[in-house]
Coordinates of C-alpha atoms and ligand atoms in Angstrom, one line a residue:
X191 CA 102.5 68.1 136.0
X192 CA 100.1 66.3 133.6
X193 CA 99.8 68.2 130.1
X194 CA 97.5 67.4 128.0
X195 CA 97.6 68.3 124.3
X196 CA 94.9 68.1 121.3
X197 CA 93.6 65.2 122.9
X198 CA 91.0 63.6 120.6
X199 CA 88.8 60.6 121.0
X200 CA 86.5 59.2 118.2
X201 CA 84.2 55.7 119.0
X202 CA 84.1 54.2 116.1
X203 CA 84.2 54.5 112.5
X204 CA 82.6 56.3 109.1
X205 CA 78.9 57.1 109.4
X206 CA 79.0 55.2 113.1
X207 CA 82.3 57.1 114.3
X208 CA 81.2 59.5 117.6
X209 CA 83.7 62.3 118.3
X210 CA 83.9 62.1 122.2
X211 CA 86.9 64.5 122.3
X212 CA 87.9 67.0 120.0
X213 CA 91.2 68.6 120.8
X214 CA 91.1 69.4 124.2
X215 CA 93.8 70.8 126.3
X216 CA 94.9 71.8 129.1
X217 CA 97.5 71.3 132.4
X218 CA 96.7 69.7 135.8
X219 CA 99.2 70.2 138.9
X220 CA 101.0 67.3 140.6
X221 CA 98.4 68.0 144.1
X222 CA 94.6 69.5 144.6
X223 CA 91.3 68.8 143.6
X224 CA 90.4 69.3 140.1
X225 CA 86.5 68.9 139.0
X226 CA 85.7 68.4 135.6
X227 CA 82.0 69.2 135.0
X228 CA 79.7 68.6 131.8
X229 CA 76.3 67.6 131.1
X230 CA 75.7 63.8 130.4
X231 CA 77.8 62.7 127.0
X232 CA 80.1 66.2 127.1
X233 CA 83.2 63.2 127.2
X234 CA 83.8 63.4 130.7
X235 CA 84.1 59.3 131.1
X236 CA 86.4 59.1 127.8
X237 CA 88.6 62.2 129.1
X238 CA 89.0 60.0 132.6
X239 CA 89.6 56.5 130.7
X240 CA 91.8 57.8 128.3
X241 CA 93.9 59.6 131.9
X242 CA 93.9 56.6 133.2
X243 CA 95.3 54.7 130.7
X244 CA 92.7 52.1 130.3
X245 CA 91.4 53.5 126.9
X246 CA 93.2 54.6 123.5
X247 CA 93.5 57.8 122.6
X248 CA 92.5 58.8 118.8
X249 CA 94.8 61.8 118.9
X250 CA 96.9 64.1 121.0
X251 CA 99.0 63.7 124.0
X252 CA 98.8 63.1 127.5
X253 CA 102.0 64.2 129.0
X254 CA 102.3 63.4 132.6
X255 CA 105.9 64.6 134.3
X256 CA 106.7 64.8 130.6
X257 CA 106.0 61.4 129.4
X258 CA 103.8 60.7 127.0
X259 CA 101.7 57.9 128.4
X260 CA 100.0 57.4 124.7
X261 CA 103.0 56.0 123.7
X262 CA 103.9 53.7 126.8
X263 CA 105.1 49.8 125.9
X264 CA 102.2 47.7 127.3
X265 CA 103.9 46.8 130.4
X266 CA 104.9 50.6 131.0
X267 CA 101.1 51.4 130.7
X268 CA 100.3 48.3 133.4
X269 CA 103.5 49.9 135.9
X270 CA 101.4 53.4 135.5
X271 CA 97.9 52.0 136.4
X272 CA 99.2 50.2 139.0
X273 CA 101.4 52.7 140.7
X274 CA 100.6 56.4 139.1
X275 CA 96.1 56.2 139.1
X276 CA 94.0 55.3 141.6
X277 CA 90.0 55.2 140.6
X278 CA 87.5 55.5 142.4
X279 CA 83.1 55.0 140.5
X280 CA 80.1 55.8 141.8
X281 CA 79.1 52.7 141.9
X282 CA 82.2 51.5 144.3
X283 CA 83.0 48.4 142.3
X284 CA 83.7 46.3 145.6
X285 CA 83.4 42.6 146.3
X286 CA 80.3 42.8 148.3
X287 CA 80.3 39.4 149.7
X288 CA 83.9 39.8 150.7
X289 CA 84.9 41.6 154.3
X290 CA 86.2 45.4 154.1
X291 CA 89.5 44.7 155.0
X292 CA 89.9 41.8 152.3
X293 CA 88.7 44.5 150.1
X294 CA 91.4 46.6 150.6
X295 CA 94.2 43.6 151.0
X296 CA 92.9 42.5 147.6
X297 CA 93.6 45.9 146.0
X298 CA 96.9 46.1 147.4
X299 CA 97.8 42.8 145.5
X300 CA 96.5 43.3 142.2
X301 CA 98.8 46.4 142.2
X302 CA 101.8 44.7 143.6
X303 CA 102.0 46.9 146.6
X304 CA 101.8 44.5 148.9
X305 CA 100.5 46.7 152.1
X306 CA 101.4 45.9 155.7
X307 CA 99.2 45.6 158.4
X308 CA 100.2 49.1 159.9
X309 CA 99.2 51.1 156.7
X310 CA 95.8 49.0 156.0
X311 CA 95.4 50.2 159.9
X312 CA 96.0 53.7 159.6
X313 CA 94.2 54.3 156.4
X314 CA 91.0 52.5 158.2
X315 CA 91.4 55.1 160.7
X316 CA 91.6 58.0 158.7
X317 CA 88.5 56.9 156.4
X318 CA 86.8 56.1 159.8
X319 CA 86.4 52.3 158.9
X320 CA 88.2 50.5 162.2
X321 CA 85.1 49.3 163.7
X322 CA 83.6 47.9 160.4
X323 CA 86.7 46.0 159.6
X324 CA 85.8 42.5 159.0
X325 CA 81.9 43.3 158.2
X326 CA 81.1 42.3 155.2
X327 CA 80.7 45.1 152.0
X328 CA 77.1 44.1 151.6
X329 CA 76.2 45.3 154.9
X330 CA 77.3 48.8 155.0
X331 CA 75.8 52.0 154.2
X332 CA 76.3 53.9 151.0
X333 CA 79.0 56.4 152.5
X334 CA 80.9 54.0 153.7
X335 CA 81.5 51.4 150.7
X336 CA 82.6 54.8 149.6
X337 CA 85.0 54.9 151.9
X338 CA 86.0 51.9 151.0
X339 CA 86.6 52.5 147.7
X340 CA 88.4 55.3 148.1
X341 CA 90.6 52.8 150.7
X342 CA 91.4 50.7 147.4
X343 CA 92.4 53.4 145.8
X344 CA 94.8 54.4 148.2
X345 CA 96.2 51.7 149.5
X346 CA 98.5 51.3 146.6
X347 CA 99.7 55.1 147.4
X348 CA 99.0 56.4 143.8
X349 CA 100.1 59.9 142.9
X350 CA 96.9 60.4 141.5
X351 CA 93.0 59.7 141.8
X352 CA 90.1 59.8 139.7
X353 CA 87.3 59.6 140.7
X354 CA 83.8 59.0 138.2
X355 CA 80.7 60.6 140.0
X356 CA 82.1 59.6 143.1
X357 CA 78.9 61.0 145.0
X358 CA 76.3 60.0 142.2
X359 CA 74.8 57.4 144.7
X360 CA 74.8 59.0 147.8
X361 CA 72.8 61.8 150.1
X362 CA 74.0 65.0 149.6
X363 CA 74.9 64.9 153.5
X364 CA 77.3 61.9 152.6
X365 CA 78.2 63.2 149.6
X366 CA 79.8 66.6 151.3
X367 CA 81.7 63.8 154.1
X368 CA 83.2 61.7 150.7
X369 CA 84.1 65.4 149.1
X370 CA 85.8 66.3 152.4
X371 CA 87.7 63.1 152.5
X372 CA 88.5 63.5 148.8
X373 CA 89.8 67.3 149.7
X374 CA 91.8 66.2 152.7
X375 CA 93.3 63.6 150.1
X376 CA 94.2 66.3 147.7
X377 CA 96.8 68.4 149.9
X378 CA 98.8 65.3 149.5
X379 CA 97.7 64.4 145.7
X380 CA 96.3 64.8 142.4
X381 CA 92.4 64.7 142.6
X382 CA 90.3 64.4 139.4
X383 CA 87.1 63.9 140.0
X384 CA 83.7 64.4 137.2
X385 CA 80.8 65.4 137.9
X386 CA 77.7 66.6 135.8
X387 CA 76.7 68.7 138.8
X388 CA 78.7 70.1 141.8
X389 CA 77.7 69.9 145.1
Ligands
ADP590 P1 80.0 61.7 130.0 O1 80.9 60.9 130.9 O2 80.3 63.1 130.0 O3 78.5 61.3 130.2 P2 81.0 59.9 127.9 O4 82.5 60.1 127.8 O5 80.5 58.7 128.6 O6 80.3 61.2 128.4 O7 80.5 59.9 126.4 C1 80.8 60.8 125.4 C2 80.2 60.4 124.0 O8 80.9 59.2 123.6 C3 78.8 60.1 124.1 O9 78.1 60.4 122.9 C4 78.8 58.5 124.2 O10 77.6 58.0 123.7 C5 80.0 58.2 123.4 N1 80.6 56.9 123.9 C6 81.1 56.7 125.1 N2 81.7 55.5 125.2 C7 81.5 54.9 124.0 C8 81.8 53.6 123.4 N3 82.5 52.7 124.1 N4 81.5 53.4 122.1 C9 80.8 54.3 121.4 N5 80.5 55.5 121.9 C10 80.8 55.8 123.1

């Protein structure tokens, strides 16, 4: 379970400082989708930073299985990126010259979860990739870099995935097949995703 408590984010300081957060709370389960949805600049970005670690929080806790990951010792915070969050943008952040399946075997070594040729094959399968293996990212639709993404962002088997907008650059047609994906992926984990509209 992920509790989070007064959680308060300013940018900046004085007359600049913007208050991004301002004591928010609530509690997330450990599985299921969860959609967090605001109009453009309600915080939705800095609430999904600061969950995934990669941002510092101004105020407030983020409990997740009763940690407080606010107050993680650098290399704690890396161990939790790594193994605990998986993210997924809208605008798929892949190598686009590189092949698919070097796109996935590089996110599996930046997180030190060196996959094996069996689970980069079955997770092709279930994201309905096989056939476009070794073509390069540059070449494929919208859906699937996607699909892709989302392969990153399991393949290090995280107990939790954001996702930012996931569907923000696709047809709403493709945009219900990444959702369904994203639900199938939520029996199994924790599913954040924001969005400033739902589909
Ligand atoms: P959303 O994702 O809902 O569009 P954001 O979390 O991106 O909202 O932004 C919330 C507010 O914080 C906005 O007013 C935005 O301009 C401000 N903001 C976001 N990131 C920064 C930053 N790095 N520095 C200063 N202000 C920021």
């Amino acid at each position: 379970m992920i509790e989070i408590k007064n959680l308060s984010k300013t940018y900046g300081k004085n007359k600049n400082a913007v208050k991004a957060l301002r004591d928010v709370g609530f509690t997330l389960p450990d599985k299921g989708f969860v959609f967090i949805v605001g109009k453009s600049g309600s915080g939705k970005s800095t609430f999904l930073n600061l969950l995934g670690g990669l941002d510092d929080v101004s105020k407030g806790e983020i409990l997740v299985n009763g940690e407080n990951i606010c107050k993680l010792k650098p290399h704690e915070l890396d161990n939790y990126r790594n193994y605990f969050v998986g993210i997924i943008y809208q605008h798929f952040n892949l190598f686009e010259e590189d092949s698919v399946i070097n796109n996935i075997k590089i996110a599996s070594d930046i997180a030190e979860h060196k996959a094996n040729d069996d689970e980069i094959s079955i997770l092709l399968d279930k994201l309905d990739l096989k056939d476009k293996k070794e073509s390069l990212v540059r070449e494929l639709s919208g859906g699937q870099k996607q699909r892709v993404a989302i392969a990153r962002a399991l393949i290090k088997n995280p107990n939790m995935i954001l996702a930012d907008e996931p569907t923000g650059n696709l047809d709403s047609k493709t945009s219900k097949l990444i959702f369904n994906i994203l639900k199938e992926v939520s029996k199994e984990k924790l599913v954040v995703v924001i969005s400033h509209d739902v589909n």
